[in-house]
mmCIF file of C-alpha atoms and ligand atoms in Angstrom:
data_model
loop_
_atom_site.group_PDB
_atom_site.id
_atom_site.type_symbol
_atom_site.label_atom_id
_atom_site.label_comp_id
_atom_site.label_asym_id
_atom_site.label_seq_id
_atom_site.Cartn_x
_atom_site.Cartn_y
_atom_site.Cartn_z
ATOM 1 C CA MET N 999 -3.622 -10.719 24.867
ATOM 2 C CA GLU N 1000 -1.577 -11.622 22.200
ATOM 3 C CA PRO N 1001 1.642 -9.251 21.756
ATOM 4 C CA VAL N 1002 1.430 -6.932 19.223
ATOM 5 C CA LEU N 1003 4.656 -6.058 17.481
ATOM 6 C CA ARG N 1004 5.447 -2.288 14.900
ATOM 7 C CA ILE N 1005 8.518 -2.072 12.766
ATOM 8 C CA SER N 1006 9.487 1.588 11.631
ATOM 9 C CA GLY N 1007 13.057 3.026 10.775
ATOM 10 C CA ARG N 1008 16.345 2.777 8.833
ATOM 11 C CA GLY N 1009 19.234 2.418 9.349
ATOM 12 C CA ALA N 1010 18.463 1.927 12.967
ATOM 13 C CA LEU N 1011 15.072 0.154 12.872
ATOM 14 C CA ALA N 1012 12.498 0.564 15.599
ATOM 15 C CA ILE N 1013 10.548 -2.105 16.746
ATOM 16 C CA THR N 1014 7.412 -1.428 19.229
ATOM 17 C CA LEU N 1015 6.130 -4.606 21.254
ATOM 18 C CA ASN N 1016 2.212 -3.550 22.645
ATOM 19 C CA ASN N 1017 0.286 -5.689 24.540
ATOM 20 C CA LEU N 1018 3.098 -7.579 26.890
ATOM 21 C CA THR N 1019 2.430 -8.322 29.947
ATOM 22 C CA SER N 1020 4.188 -7.238 32.813
ATOM 23 C CA GLY N 1021 5.663 -10.665 33.594
ATOM 24 C CA GLN N 1022 6.837 -10.679 29.508
ATOM 25 C CA THR N 1023 8.489 -6.764 30.084
ATOM 26 C CA ALA N 1024 10.085 -8.469 33.526
ATOM 27 C CA LEU N 1025 11.472 -10.894 31.436
ATOM 28 C CA LEU N 1026 12.381 -9.023 28.095
ATOM 29 C CA ASP N 1027 13.978 -6.463 29.689
ATOM 30 C CA SER N 1028 15.973 -8.930 31.540
ATOM 31 C CA ILE N 1029 17.060 -10.902 28.691
ATOM 32 C CA VAL N 1030 17.995 -7.452 27.033
ATOM 33 C CA ARG N 1031 20.141 -5.865 30.184
ATOM 34 C CA SER N 1032 21.722 -9.778 29.628
ATOM 35 C CA SER N 1033 22.568 -8.957 26.166
ATOM 36 C CA ASP N 1034 24.541 -5.887 27.039
ATOM 37 C CA SER N 1035 27.345 -8.308 27.989
ATOM 38 C CA GLY N 1036 27.129 -11.163 25.462
ATOM 39 C CA ALA N 1037 29.975 -12.380 23.361
ATOM 40 C CA GLY N 1038 29.130 -11.218 19.128
ATOM 41 C CA SER N 1039 30.323 -8.895 17.038
ATOM 42 C CA ASP N 1040 27.626 -6.510 17.063
ATOM 43 C CA PRO N 1041 26.680 -5.156 20.016
ATOM 44 C CA ALA N 1042 24.309 -4.962 22.000
ATOM 45 C CA PRO N 1043 20.661 -3.312 20.854
ATOM 46 C CA PHE N 1044 19.997 -0.308 22.292
ATOM 47 C CA PHE N 1045 17.103 -0.495 24.445
ATOM 48 C CA PHE N 1046 14.116 1.692 25.413
ATOM 49 C CA SER N 1047 11.356 1.688 28.058
ATOM 50 C CA SER N 1048 8.268 3.468 26.743
ATOM 51 C CA GLU N 1049 4.294 3.580 28.168
ATOM 52 C CA HIS N 1050 5.431 1.015 31.051
ATOM 53 C CA THR N 1051 2.929 1.707 34.222
ATOM 54 C CA PRO N 1052 3.788 -0.844 36.755
ATOM 55 C CA GLY N 1053 0.651 -2.767 37.785
ATOM 56 C CA LYS N 1054 -2.011 -0.897 35.341
ATOM 57 C CA GLY N 1055 -1.951 -3.962 32.594
ATOM 58 C CA PRO N 1056 -0.613 -4.371 28.619
ATOM 59 C CA ALA N 1057 2.737 -2.339 28.229
ATOM 60 C CA ALA N 1058 4.342 -1.465 25.328
ATOM 61 C CA ARG N 1059 8.528 -2.064 24.609
ATOM 62 C CA VAL N 1060 10.663 -0.162 21.760
ATOM 63 C CA LEU N 1061 13.879 -2.228 20.605
ATOM 64 C CA THR N 1062 15.936 -0.255 18.199
ATOM 65 C CA GLY N 1063 19.337 -1.774 16.223
ATOM 66 C CA ASN N 1064 20.534 -2.489 13.501
ATOM 67 C CA PRO N 1065 19.247 -5.601 11.715
ATOM 68 C CA GLY N 1066 21.721 -7.744 12.804
ATOM 69 C CA GLN N 1067 21.102 -6.649 16.194
ATOM 70 C CA LEU N 1068 17.399 -7.074 16.665
ATOM 71 C CA ARG N 1069 18.201 -10.696 14.892
ATOM 72 C CA ARG N 1070 20.854 -11.825 18.414
ATOM 73 C CA LEU N 1071 17.958 -9.790 20.431
ATOM 74 C CA PHE N 1072 15.185 -12.241 17.871
ATOM 75 C CA SER N 1073 17.561 -15.824 18.612
ATOM 76 C CA LEU N 1074 18.013 -15.079 23.163
ATOM 77 C CA LEU N 1075 13.986 -14.943 23.475
ATOM 78 C CA ALA N 1076 13.929 -18.121 20.922
ATOM 79 C CA ALA N 1077 16.446 -19.182 23.110
ATOM 80 C CA ASP N 1078 14.360 -18.674 26.687
ATOM 81 C CA HIS N 1079 10.988 -20.975 27.242
ATOM 82 C CA ARG N 1080 9.726 -18.337 29.087
ATOM 83 C CA ILE N 1081 9.016 -16.100 26.030
ATOM 84 C CA PRO N 1082 6.362 -17.928 24.165
ATOM 85 C CA SER N 1083 7.518 -18.690 21.070
ATOM 86 C CA SER N 1084 5.383 -16.522 18.725
ATOM 87 C CA LEU N 1085 7.030 -13.113 19.842
ATOM 88 C CA SER N 1086 10.825 -14.125 18.202
ATOM 89 C CA GLN N 1087 8.709 -15.971 15.060
ATOM 90 C CA LYS N 1088 6.641 -12.900 14.893
ATOM 91 C CA GLY N 1089 10.370 -10.680 15.174
ATOM 92 C CA TYR N 1090 12.031 -12.535 13.030
ATOM 93 C CA LEU N 1091 9.147 -12.782 10.314
ATOM 94 C CA LEU N 1092 8.253 -8.631 10.240
ATOM 95 C CA LEU N 1093 12.375 -7.632 10.334
ATOM 96 C CA ASP N 1094 12.116 -9.675 7.097
ATOM 97 C CA ASN N 1095 9.141 -8.285 5.738
ATOM 98 C CA TYR N 1096 10.503 -4.311 6.406
ATOM 99 C CA LEU N 1097 13.760 -5.431 4.910
ATOM 100 C CA ARG N 1098 12.372 -7.076 1.474
ATOM 101 C CA SER N 1099 12.342 -5.078 -1.463
ATOM 102 C CA ASP N 1100 12.768 -8.080 -4.487
ATOM 103 C CA TYR N 1101 8.972 -8.292 -5.011
ATOM 104 C CA LYS N 1102 8.466 -9.288 -9.012
ATOM 105 C CA ILE N 1103 4.911 -9.785 -9.650
ATOM 106 C CA ASP N 1104 4.083 -12.097 -13.114
ATOM 107 C CA CYS N 1105 1.058 -9.927 -15.264
ATOM 108 C CA ARG N 1106 -0.143 -12.861 -17.396
ATOM 109 C CA GLY N 1107 2.826 -13.083 -18.504
ATOM 110 C CA LYS N 1108 4.492 -8.908 -18.306
ATOM 111 C CA LEU N 1109 6.456 -9.130 -16.229
ATOM 112 C CA LEU N 1110 6.567 -6.203 -12.421
ATOM 113 C CA ASP N 1111 10.359 -6.551 -11.389
ATOM 114 C CA LEU N 1112 9.463 -3.701 -8.403
ATOM 115 C CA GLY N 1113 12.569 -5.061 -6.598
ATOM 116 C CA ARG N 1114 14.714 -2.912 -9.539
ATOM 117 C CA ARG N 1115 13.260 0.454 -10.166
ATOM 118 C CA THR N 1116 9.980 2.028 -8.810
ATOM 119 C CA HIS N 1117 7.004 1.546 -11.534
ATOM 120 C CA ILE N 1118 4.385 3.746 -12.200
ATOM 121 C CA MET N 1119 0.728 3.064 -13.113
ATOM 122 C CA GLY N 1120 -0.781 5.797 -15.524
ATOM 123 C CA ILE N 1121 -4.278 6.491 -14.915
ATOM 124 C CA LEU N 1122 -7.143 5.945 -17.489
ATOM 125 C CA ASN N 1123 -10.041 7.192 -16.301
ATOM 126 C CA VAL N 1124 -12.494 6.923 -18.958
ATOM 127 C CA THR N 1125 -15.693 8.536 -16.444
ATOM 128 C CA PRO N 1126 -17.662 12.039 -17.302
ATOM 129 C CA ASP N 1127 -17.948 13.070 -13.343
ATOM 130 C CA SER N 1128 -13.741 12.003 -12.251
ATOM 131 C CA PHE N 1129 -12.514 14.660 -10.071
ATOM 132 C CA SER N 1130 -9.184 15.164 -11.633
ATOM 133 C CA ASP N 1131 -9.991 14.352 -15.323
ATOM 134 C CA GLY N 1132 -13.262 13.594 -15.666
ATOM 135 C CA GLY N 1133 -14.736 14.217 -19.443
ATOM 136 C CA ARG N 1134 -11.873 14.389 -21.343
ATOM 137 C CA TYR N 1135 -11.255 10.128 -22.335
ATOM 138 C CA ALA N 1136 -14.603 9.212 -21.799
ATOM 139 C CA GLY N 1137 -14.578 9.104 -25.959
ATOM 140 C CA ALA N 1138 -12.479 5.973 -26.735
ATOM 141 C CA GLU N 1139 -10.973 6.859 -29.425
ATOM 142 C CA ARG N 1140 -9.095 10.405 -26.700
ATOM 143 C CA ALA N 1141 -8.766 6.881 -24.782
ATOM 144 C CA LEU N 1142 -7.097 4.590 -26.346
ATOM 145 C CA THR N 1143 -4.872 7.390 -27.735
ATOM 146 C CA HIS N 1144 -4.051 8.583 -23.732
ATOM 147 C CA ALA N 1145 -3.064 5.089 -22.682
ATOM 148 C CA ARG N 1146 -0.227 4.579 -25.938
ATOM 149 C CA ASP N 1147 0.824 8.195 -25.077
ATOM 150 C CA MET N 1148 1.311 7.387 -21.210
ATOM 151 C CA ALA N 1149 2.870 3.622 -21.854
ATOM 152 C CA ALA N 1150 4.660 5.835 -24.492
ATOM 153 C CA ALA N 1151 6.222 8.166 -21.750
ATOM 154 C CA GLY N 1152 7.076 5.250 -19.028
ATOM 155 C CA ALA N 1153 4.175 3.685 -17.196
ATOM 156 C CA ASP N 1154 4.322 0.319 -16.643
ATOM 157 C CA ILE N 1155 0.825 -0.409 -15.259
ATOM 158 C CA ILE N 1156 -1.900 1.343 -17.262
ATOM 159 C CA ASP N 1157 -5.179 1.511 -14.497
ATOM 160 C CA ILE N 1158 -8.658 1.418 -15.881
ATOM 161 C CA GLY N 1159 -11.521 2.969 -14.679
ATOM 162 C CA GLY N 1160 -14.852 3.474 -15.312
ATOM 163 C CA GLU N 1161 -16.321 4.111 -12.215
ATOM 164 C CA SER N 1162 -15.317 7.459 -10.255
ATOM 165 C CA THR N 1163 -14.832 6.909 -6.369
ATOM 166 C CA ARG N 1164 -14.172 10.708 -6.004
ATOM 167 C CA PRO N 1165 -15.969 11.635 -2.402
ATOM 168 C CA GLY N 1166 -19.484 11.589 -2.687
ATOM 169 C CA ALA N 1167 -19.909 9.641 -5.593
ATOM 170 C CA ALA N 1168 -22.910 7.210 -6.185
ATOM 171 C CA PRO N 1169 -22.453 3.817 -7.206
ATOM 172 C CA LEU N 1170 -22.382 3.452 -11.841
ATOM 173 C CA ALA N 1171 -24.847 0.722 -13.212
ATOM 174 C CA GLU N 1172 -23.107 -2.594 -13.784
ATOM 175 C CA GLU N 1173 -23.771 -2.166 -17.396
ATOM 176 C CA GLU N 1174 -22.706 1.041 -18.249
ATOM 177 C CA GLU N 1175 -19.448 0.732 -16.184
ATOM 178 C CA LEU N 1176 -19.165 -2.643 -18.597
ATOM 179 C CA ARG N 1177 -19.239 -0.805 -21.906
ATOM 180 C CA ARG N 1178 -16.865 2.373 -21.193
ATOM 181 C CA ILE N 1179 -14.025 -0.225 -19.974
ATOM 182 C CA ILE N 1180 -14.695 -3.701 -21.634
ATOM 183 C CA PRO N 1181 -13.598 -2.580 -25.278
ATOM 184 C CA LEU N 1182 -10.446 -0.211 -24.292
ATOM 185 C CA ILE N 1183 -9.104 -3.192 -22.305
ATOM 186 C CA GLU N 1184 -10.082 -5.280 -25.292
ATOM 187 C CA ARG N 1185 -7.837 -3.360 -27.627
ATOM 188 C CA LEU N 1186 -4.745 -2.132 -25.527
ATOM 189 C CA ALA N 1187 -3.911 -5.732 -23.555
ATOM 190 C CA SER N 1188 -3.533 -7.132 -26.560
ATOM 191 C CA ASP N 1189 -2.021 -3.583 -28.350
ATOM 192 C CA LEU N 1190 0.461 -2.793 -25.360
ATOM 193 C CA ALA N 1191 3.182 -4.044 -23.861
ATOM 194 C CA VAL N 1192 3.115 -3.133 -20.177
ATOM 195 C CA PRO N 1193 -0.349 -4.918 -18.013
ATOM 196 C CA ILE N 1194 -3.506 -3.279 -18.248
ATOM 197 C CA SER N 1195 -5.260 -2.859 -14.267
ATOM 198 C CA VAL N 1196 -9.257 -2.776 -13.755
ATOM 199 C CA ASP N 1197 -9.911 -0.251 -11.100
ATOM 200 C CA THR N 1198 -13.467 -1.384 -9.925
ATOM 201 C CA TYR N 1199 -14.715 -3.154 -6.857
ATOM 202 C CA LYS N 1200 -17.365 -4.983 -8.522
ATOM 203 C CA SER N 1201 -16.736 -8.715 -8.934
ATOM 204 C CA SER N 1202 -18.797 -9.147 -12.071
ATOM 205 C CA VAL N 1203 -17.065 -6.687 -14.004
ATOM 206 C CA ALA N 1204 -13.995 -7.681 -12.671
ATOM 207 C CA LYS N 1205 -14.523 -11.235 -14.101
ATOM 208 C CA LYS N 1206 -15.016 -9.404 -17.356
ATOM 209 C CA ALA N 1207 -12.257 -6.871 -17.196
ATOM 210 C CA ILE N 1208 -10.323 -9.845 -16.775
ATOM 211 C CA LYS N 1209 -11.775 -11.842 -19.931
ATOM 212 C CA ALA N 1210 -11.622 -9.095 -21.881
ATOM 213 C CA GLY N 1211 -7.245 -9.019 -20.997
ATOM 214 C CA ALA N 1212 -6.699 -7.669 -16.876
ATOM 215 C CA ALA N 1213 -3.532 -8.923 -15.607
ATOM 216 C CA ILE N 1214 -4.757 -6.852 -11.804
ATOM 217 C CA VAL N 1215 -7.490 -6.122 -10.368
ATOM 218 C CA ASN N 1216 -7.629 -2.707 -8.100
ATOM 219 C CA ASP N 1217 -10.147 -2.836 -5.831
ATOM 220 C CA ILE N 1218 -10.805 0.008 -3.671
ATOM 221 C CA SER N 1219 -12.172 -1.996 -1.531
ATOM 222 C CA GLY N 1220 -9.603 -4.744 -0.253
ATOM 223 C CA LEU N 1221 -12.281 -7.261 -1.314
ATOM 224 C CA ARG N 1222 -14.877 -6.314 0.686
ATOM 225 C CA PHE N 1223 -17.568 -4.677 -1.686
ATOM 226 C CA SER N 1224 -17.879 -8.308 -3.697
ATOM 227 C CA HIS N 1225 -18.486 -10.870 -1.413
ATOM 228 C CA ASP N 1226 -16.884 -12.939 -4.612
ATOM 229 C CA MET N 1227 -14.467 -10.576 -5.061
ATOM 230 C CA ALA N 1228 -11.212 -12.452 -3.763
ATOM 231 C CA ASN N 1229 -12.316 -16.447 -5.747
ATOM 232 C CA VAL N 1230 -12.907 -14.270 -8.857
ATOM 233 C CA VAL N 1231 -9.017 -12.954 -8.445
ATOM 234 C CA ALA N 1232 -8.366 -16.667 -6.825
ATOM 235 C CA GLU N 1233 -9.917 -18.277 -9.939
ATOM 236 C CA SER N 1234 -8.290 -16.712 -12.716
ATOM 237 C CA GLY N 1235 -4.861 -16.167 -11.035
ATOM 238 C CA VAL N 1236 -4.692 -11.929 -11.937
ATOM 239 C CA ALA N 1237 -3.111 -10.209 -9.377
ATOM 240 C CA VAL N 1238 -4.435 -8.123 -7.449
ATOM 241 C CA VAL N 1239 -4.461 -4.809 -5.937
ATOM 242 C CA ILE N 1240 -6.087 -4.385 -1.551
ATOM 243 C CA MET N 1241 -6.864 -0.736 -1.022
ATOM 244 C CA HIS N 1242 -8.636 0.690 2.760
ATOM 245 C CA ILE N 1243 -11.355 2.629 2.988
ATOM 246 C CA LYS N 1244 -13.330 3.689 5.477
ATOM 247 C CA GLY N 1245 -17.009 3.998 4.209
ATOM 248 C CA THR N 1246 -18.072 3.731 0.797
ATOM 249 C CA PRO N 1247 -16.960 6.504 -1.534
ATOM 250 C CA ARG N 1248 -20.841 7.944 -0.803
ATOM 251 C CA ASP N 1249 -19.968 8.482 2.483
ATOM 252 C CA MET N 1250 -15.462 7.974 3.519
ATOM 253 C CA GLN N 1251 -15.176 11.883 4.202
ATOM 254 C CA GLN N 1252 -18.012 13.275 6.250
ATOM 255 C CA SER N 1253 -15.527 13.972 8.902
ATOM 256 C CA PRO N 1254 -13.304 10.365 9.148
ATOM 257 C CA VAL N 1255 -12.234 9.311 12.650
ATOM 258 C CA TYR N 1256 -9.102 6.885 14.036
ATOM 259 C CA ASP N 1257 -7.478 6.125 17.190
ATOM 260 C CA ASP N 1258 -4.583 5.317 15.113
ATOM 261 C CA VAL N 1259 -4.934 5.898 11.789
ATOM 262 C CA VAL N 1260 -1.879 3.944 10.567
ATOM 263 C CA GLY N 1261 -2.258 1.100 12.965
ATOM 264 C CA GLU N 1262 -5.822 0.591 11.869
ATOM 265 C CA VAL N 1263 -5.300 0.896 8.302
ATOM 266 C CA MET N 1264 -2.669 -1.662 8.559
ATOM 267 C CA ALA N 1265 -4.949 -4.154 10.188
ATOM 268 C CA TYR N 1266 -7.905 -3.760 7.463
ATOM 269 C CA LEU N 1267 -5.227 -3.979 5.067
ATOM 270 C CA GLU N 1268 -3.590 -7.360 6.486
ATOM 271 C CA GLU N 1269 -7.042 -8.758 7.115
ATOM 272 C CA GLY N 1270 -7.845 -8.266 3.613
ATOM 273 C CA ILE N 1271 -4.267 -10.098 2.514
ATOM 274 C CA GLU N 1272 -6.050 -12.653 4.578
ATOM 275 C CA ILE N 1273 -9.288 -13.719 3.207
ATOM 276 C CA ALA N 1274 -6.481 -13.307 -0.814
ATOM 277 C CA LEU N 1275 -5.540 -16.162 0.912
ATOM 278 C CA LYS N 1276 -8.383 -17.699 2.563
ATOM 279 C CA ALA N 1277 -9.757 -17.674 -1.308
ATOM 280 C CA GLY N 1278 -6.795 -18.770 -3.081
ATOM 281 C CA VAL N 1279 -4.780 -15.837 -4.360
ATOM 282 C CA ASP N 1280 -1.183 -16.537 -5.013
ATOM 283 C CA ARG N 1281 0.103 -14.341 -1.794
ATOM 284 C CA GLU N 1282 3.191 -13.104 -4.373
ATOM 285 C CA LYS N 1283 0.482 -11.377 -6.745
ATOM 286 C CA ILE N 1284 -0.638 -8.702 -3.473
ATOM 287 C CA LEU N 1285 -0.328 -4.899 -3.623
ATOM 288 C CA ILE N 1286 -1.119 -3.499 -0.743
ATOM 289 C CA ASP N 1287 -2.672 0.165 -0.390
ATOM 290 C CA PRO N 1288 -3.116 2.632 2.421
ATOM 291 C CA GLY N 1289 -5.774 4.736 0.011
ATOM 292 C CA ILE N 1290 -4.470 7.923 0.253
ATOM 293 C CA GLY N 1291 -8.106 10.210 0.599
ATOM 294 C CA PHE N 1292 -10.487 7.667 1.159
ATOM 295 C CA GLY N 1293 -12.486 7.787 4.529
ATOM 296 C CA LYS N 1294 -9.491 10.276 5.266
ATOM 297 C CA THR N 1295 -8.963 13.981 6.705
ATOM 298 C CA LEU N 1296 -5.415 16.181 5.512
ATOM 299 C CA GLU N 1297 -4.246 14.874 9.086
ATOM 300 C CA HIS N 1298 -4.678 11.053 8.174
ATOM 301 C CA ASN N 1299 -3.238 11.229 4.688
ATOM 302 C CA LEU N 1300 -0.056 13.470 6.234
ATOM 303 C CA ILE N 1301 0.617 11.151 8.461
ATOM 304 C CA ILE N 1302 -0.167 7.647 6.507
ATOM 305 C CA LEU N 1303 2.527 9.481 3.780
ATOM 306 C CA ASN N 1304 5.169 10.249 6.892
ATOM 307 C CA ARG N 1305 4.446 6.934 7.803
ATOM 308 C CA LEU N 1306 4.832 5.328 4.842
ATOM 309 C CA GLN N 1307 7.328 2.629 5.291
ATOM 310 C CA GLU N 1308 5.868 1.013 8.710
ATOM 311 C CA PHE N 1309 2.912 -0.506 5.579
ATOM 312 C CA ARG N 1310 6.457 -2.634 5.234
ATOM 313 C CA ALA N 1311 5.837 -4.794 7.871
ATOM 314 C CA LEU N 1312 2.462 -6.453 5.791
ATOM 315 C CA GLY N 1313 5.498 -7.722 3.914
ATOM 316 C CA ARG N 1314 4.321 -6.847 0.250
ATOM 317 C CA PRO N 1315 4.603 -4.074 -1.681
ATOM 318 C CA VAL N 1316 3.149 -0.668 -1.181
ATOM 319 C CA LEU N 1317 1.169 1.296 -4.302
ATOM 320 C CA LEU N 1318 0.630 4.421 -3.645
ATOM 321 C CA GLY N 1319 -2.412 7.167 -5.111
ATOM 322 C CA PRO N 1320 -1.740 10.239 -4.007
ATOM 323 C CA SER N 1321 -1.634 12.079 -7.503
ATOM 324 C CA ARG N 1322 -3.295 15.717 -7.482
ATOM 325 C CA LYS N 1323 -5.783 15.302 -4.854
ATOM 326 C CA LYS N 1324 -7.400 17.203 -2.636
ATOM 327 C CA PHE N 1325 -5.043 17.030 0.400
ATOM 328 C CA ILE N 1326 -2.338 18.420 -1.882
ATOM 329 C CA GLY N 1327 -4.340 21.637 -2.600
ATOM 330 C CA THR N 1328 -5.080 21.889 0.670
ATOM 331 C CA VAL N 1329 -1.794 21.980 1.444
ATOM 332 C CA LEU N 1330 -1.407 24.110 -1.690
ATOM 333 C CA GLY N 1331 -4.300 26.736 -1.679
ATOM 334 C CA VAL N 1332 -4.148 25.149 -5.409
ATOM 335 C CA PRO N 1333 -8.739 24.441 -5.852
ATOM 336 C CA VAL N 1334 -7.535 23.290 -9.700
ATOM 337 C CA PRO N 1335 -6.565 19.289 -9.945
ATOM 338 C CA GLU N 1336 -4.597 19.887 -12.761
ATOM 339 C CA GLN N 1337 -2.459 22.163 -10.706
ATOM 340 C CA ARG N 1338 -1.273 20.486 -8.301
ATOM 341 C CA VAL N 1339 1.365 18.076 -10.163
ATOM 342 C CA ASP N 1340 3.978 20.355 -8.177
ATOM 343 C CA GLY N 1341 2.329 18.829 -4.615
ATOM 344 C CA THR N 1342 1.878 15.187 -6.429
ATOM 345 C CA ALA N 1343 5.972 15.224 -7.421
ATOM 346 C CA ALA N 1344 6.900 15.684 -3.149
ATOM 347 C CA THR N 1345 4.747 13.194 -2.532
ATOM 348 C CA VAL N 1346 5.872 10.343 -5.179
ATOM 349 C CA ALA N 1347 8.946 11.308 -3.831
ATOM 350 C CA LEU N 1348 8.463 11.221 -0.532
ATOM 351 C CA GLY N 1349 6.367 8.127 -0.448
ATOM 352 C CA ILE N 1350 9.805 6.053 -2.983
ATOM 353 C CA GLU N 1351 11.945 6.915 0.004
ATOM 354 C CA ARG N 1352 9.397 5.444 2.431
ATOM 355 C CA GLY N 1353 9.129 2.671 0.300
ATOM 356 C CA ALA N 1354 6.055 2.643 -2.141
ATOM 357 C CA ARG N 1355 6.946 0.690 -5.301
ATOM 358 C CA VAL N 1356 4.716 1.594 -7.430
ATOM 359 C CA LEU N 1357 2.487 5.329 -7.466
ATOM 360 C CA ARG N 1358 -0.374 5.545 -9.700
ATOM 361 C CA VAL N 1359 0.112 8.321 -11.324
ATOM 362 C CA HIS N 1360 -2.345 11.102 -13.853
ATOM 363 C CA ASP N 1361 0.890 12.670 -15.185
ATOM 364 C CA VAL N 1362 2.967 9.814 -16.645
ATOM 365 C CA ALA N 1363 5.701 11.791 -18.327
ATOM 366 C CA ARG N 1364 6.661 14.120 -15.460
ATOM 367 C CA MET N 1365 6.387 11.533 -12.647
ATOM 368 C CA VAL N 1366 8.513 8.739 -14.302
ATOM 369 C CA GLN N 1367 11.123 11.913 -13.768
ATOM 370 C CA VAL N 1368 10.598 12.332 -10.109
ATOM 371 C CA ALA N 1369 10.655 8.251 -9.459
ATOM 372 C CA LYS N 1370 13.994 7.595 -11.782
ATOM 373 C CA MET N 1371 15.765 10.890 -9.985
ATOM 374 C CA THR N 1372 14.520 9.488 -6.101
ATOM 375 C CA ASP N 1373 15.408 5.911 -6.986
ATOM 376 C CA ALA N 1374 18.861 7.314 -7.811
ATOM 377 C CA ILE N 1375 18.937 8.697 -5.193
ATOM 378 C CA VAL N 1376 17.406 6.034 -2.638
ATOM 379 C CA ASN N 1377 19.571 3.364 -3.882
ATOM 380 C CA SER N 1378 23.267 5.056 -3.342
ATOM 381 C CA LYS N 1379 25.215 3.266 -1.385
ATOM 382 C CA PHE N 1380 26.166 5.583 1.799
HETATM 383 N N1 HH2 G 641 -7.540 6.938 -6.154
HETATM 384 C C1 HH2 G 641 -8.872 6.498 -7.214
HETATM 385 C C2 HH2 G 641 -9.001 5.996 -7.995
HETATM 386 N N2 HH2 G 641 -8.627 4.189 -7.325
HETATM 387 N N3 HH2 G 641 -6.683 2.999 -6.461
HETATM 388 C C3 HH2 G 641 -5.978 2.912 -5.793
HETATM 389 N N4 HH2 G 641 -5.568 1.504 -5.782
HETATM 390 N N5 HH2 G 641 -5.375 3.712 -5.173
HETATM 391 C C4 HH2 G 641 -5.825 5.065 -4.667
HETATM 392 O O1 HH2 G 641 -5.583 5.728 -4.260
HETATM 393 C C5 HH2 G 641 -6.776 5.450 -5.987
HETATM 394 C C6 HH2 G 641 -7.089 3.923 -6.624
HETATM 395 C C7 HH2 G 641 -9.068 7.834 -6.591
HETATM 396 O O2 HH2 G 641 -8.758 8.925 -7.887
HETATM 397 P P1 HH2 G 641 -8.960 8.908 -9.493
HETATM 398 O O3 HH2 G 641 -9.497 7.575 -10.130
HETATM 399 O O4 HH2 G 641 -7.847 9.972 -10.133
HETATM 400 O O5 HH2 G 641 -10.438 9.448 -9.015
HETATM 401 P P2 HH2 G 641 -11.362 9.408 -9.324
HETATM 402 O O6 HH2 G 641 -11.944 8.527 -8.650
HETATM 403 O O7 HH2 G 641 -12.799 10.290 -9.431
HETATM 404 O O8 HH2 G 641 -11.934 9.041 -11.338
#
C-alpha cells in the first residue's frame, strides 16, 4: 500500500502520514530524532506519533511545524535512500498546494484573479422549482434584470441553471433545460463584463451553453453523470467546477454514510481532476467544490466546513455553495430559505477564512460585504 499524506493547520501545519509500514515509521522516527540535533536556523519540527500499534500493519505519523521546518524534514527524507523518493515528493507538493493562493483563471478573456480577493458567484435559477428561489426568475425579463442586478452588486460570475438539483428532484428533459437557459446565456455573455457559468451535468447542454457564450461549466456531478463532459470542457477550453455528490439528486439525501467524509470527498475530487486532465483540460482552469448538501447529513456538512482548509491540498481553488441551504435552517430552526441569510453569512466568512476562493450565493450584495470584510481580516499581517 502507498503511504497517504494529509495536511491541515495554519502557522504551524500538521501533515498526517497514513499507511506507513512499521519499517517506514521506525526510519521516519530516527530521521526526525536525528534532525533535532541538526544545524539550521529553524528548530526541528515537533513530532507526534499517533495510532501506532506495533506489529499491527499500517501506521500513522503526524508531523507538525512551520513550512520551513517541514521542507527541511522533507529534504532530509529525500536524502535518505531507504525512504521512497515518492514520499518527500508528495510532501513538497502537498505543502506547495496548501500554501498556494495565487490562482488566476482566464474565462474567455475575462480574468478571475482569485489570489487578489474572494470572488462571488451569483445564482440565477431559471427554474419553477428550485429550493429557495424557484419560480422567481423563470420569466426571461425578470431573469435578465436579476442577473444585471447581481453583476451591479458585485458578482464576479453569474451561474445560470435550468434544472433544480435539490434533494429528490427528478432529471429534466434536455430540450426544456436548453429552452430555459440558452437565450439568457446569449444575452448575458455579451452584455455583462463578468463571465457566465452554466450549472448543468449534461454534456449536450454544456456544449450548447458554451456555444452561446458560457465560460465556465459548473458540473454538480464532478464530470461523472455525462461520460463525455470532460471532453466537451477540454475541447472548448472553458473553465470547470468539479463538485462532489454522493448518489444523484433524486436519492442523495437517503441516509448518506461515510467512514471519513473529508477523505472520501477529497478522493472523489482528486479523481475528478484526473478525469479532466486525462481528457486534456488545462489544470489551471479547474475549480473544486465539496458539494454542500449533496449526499451529506447536517453533521457531514458541518465537518466539511470546519475542515475546509484540507481541500487546499488538492492544489486547485475551492468553490463553496452553502447559500440558504437546509443545514443552515436546521441549525438555526429557520424553515424558510429566504430567511437564512445571516446563517449563510456565517458560512461565507468561515469558508473564506478556511481558504474558499469563490462563494456561490443568492444574496449577492450582502455576501459581497461579508467577503470584503473577511478578506480584510484574513489578509491583515499577524
Ligand atoms: N448547489 C446547488 C446547485 N449548484 N453548484 C456548485 N458548484 N455548488 C453547489 O453547492 C451547488 C451548485 C443547489 O442550490 P440552488 O441552485 O440554489 O438550488 P436548486 O438546485 O434547487 O436550483
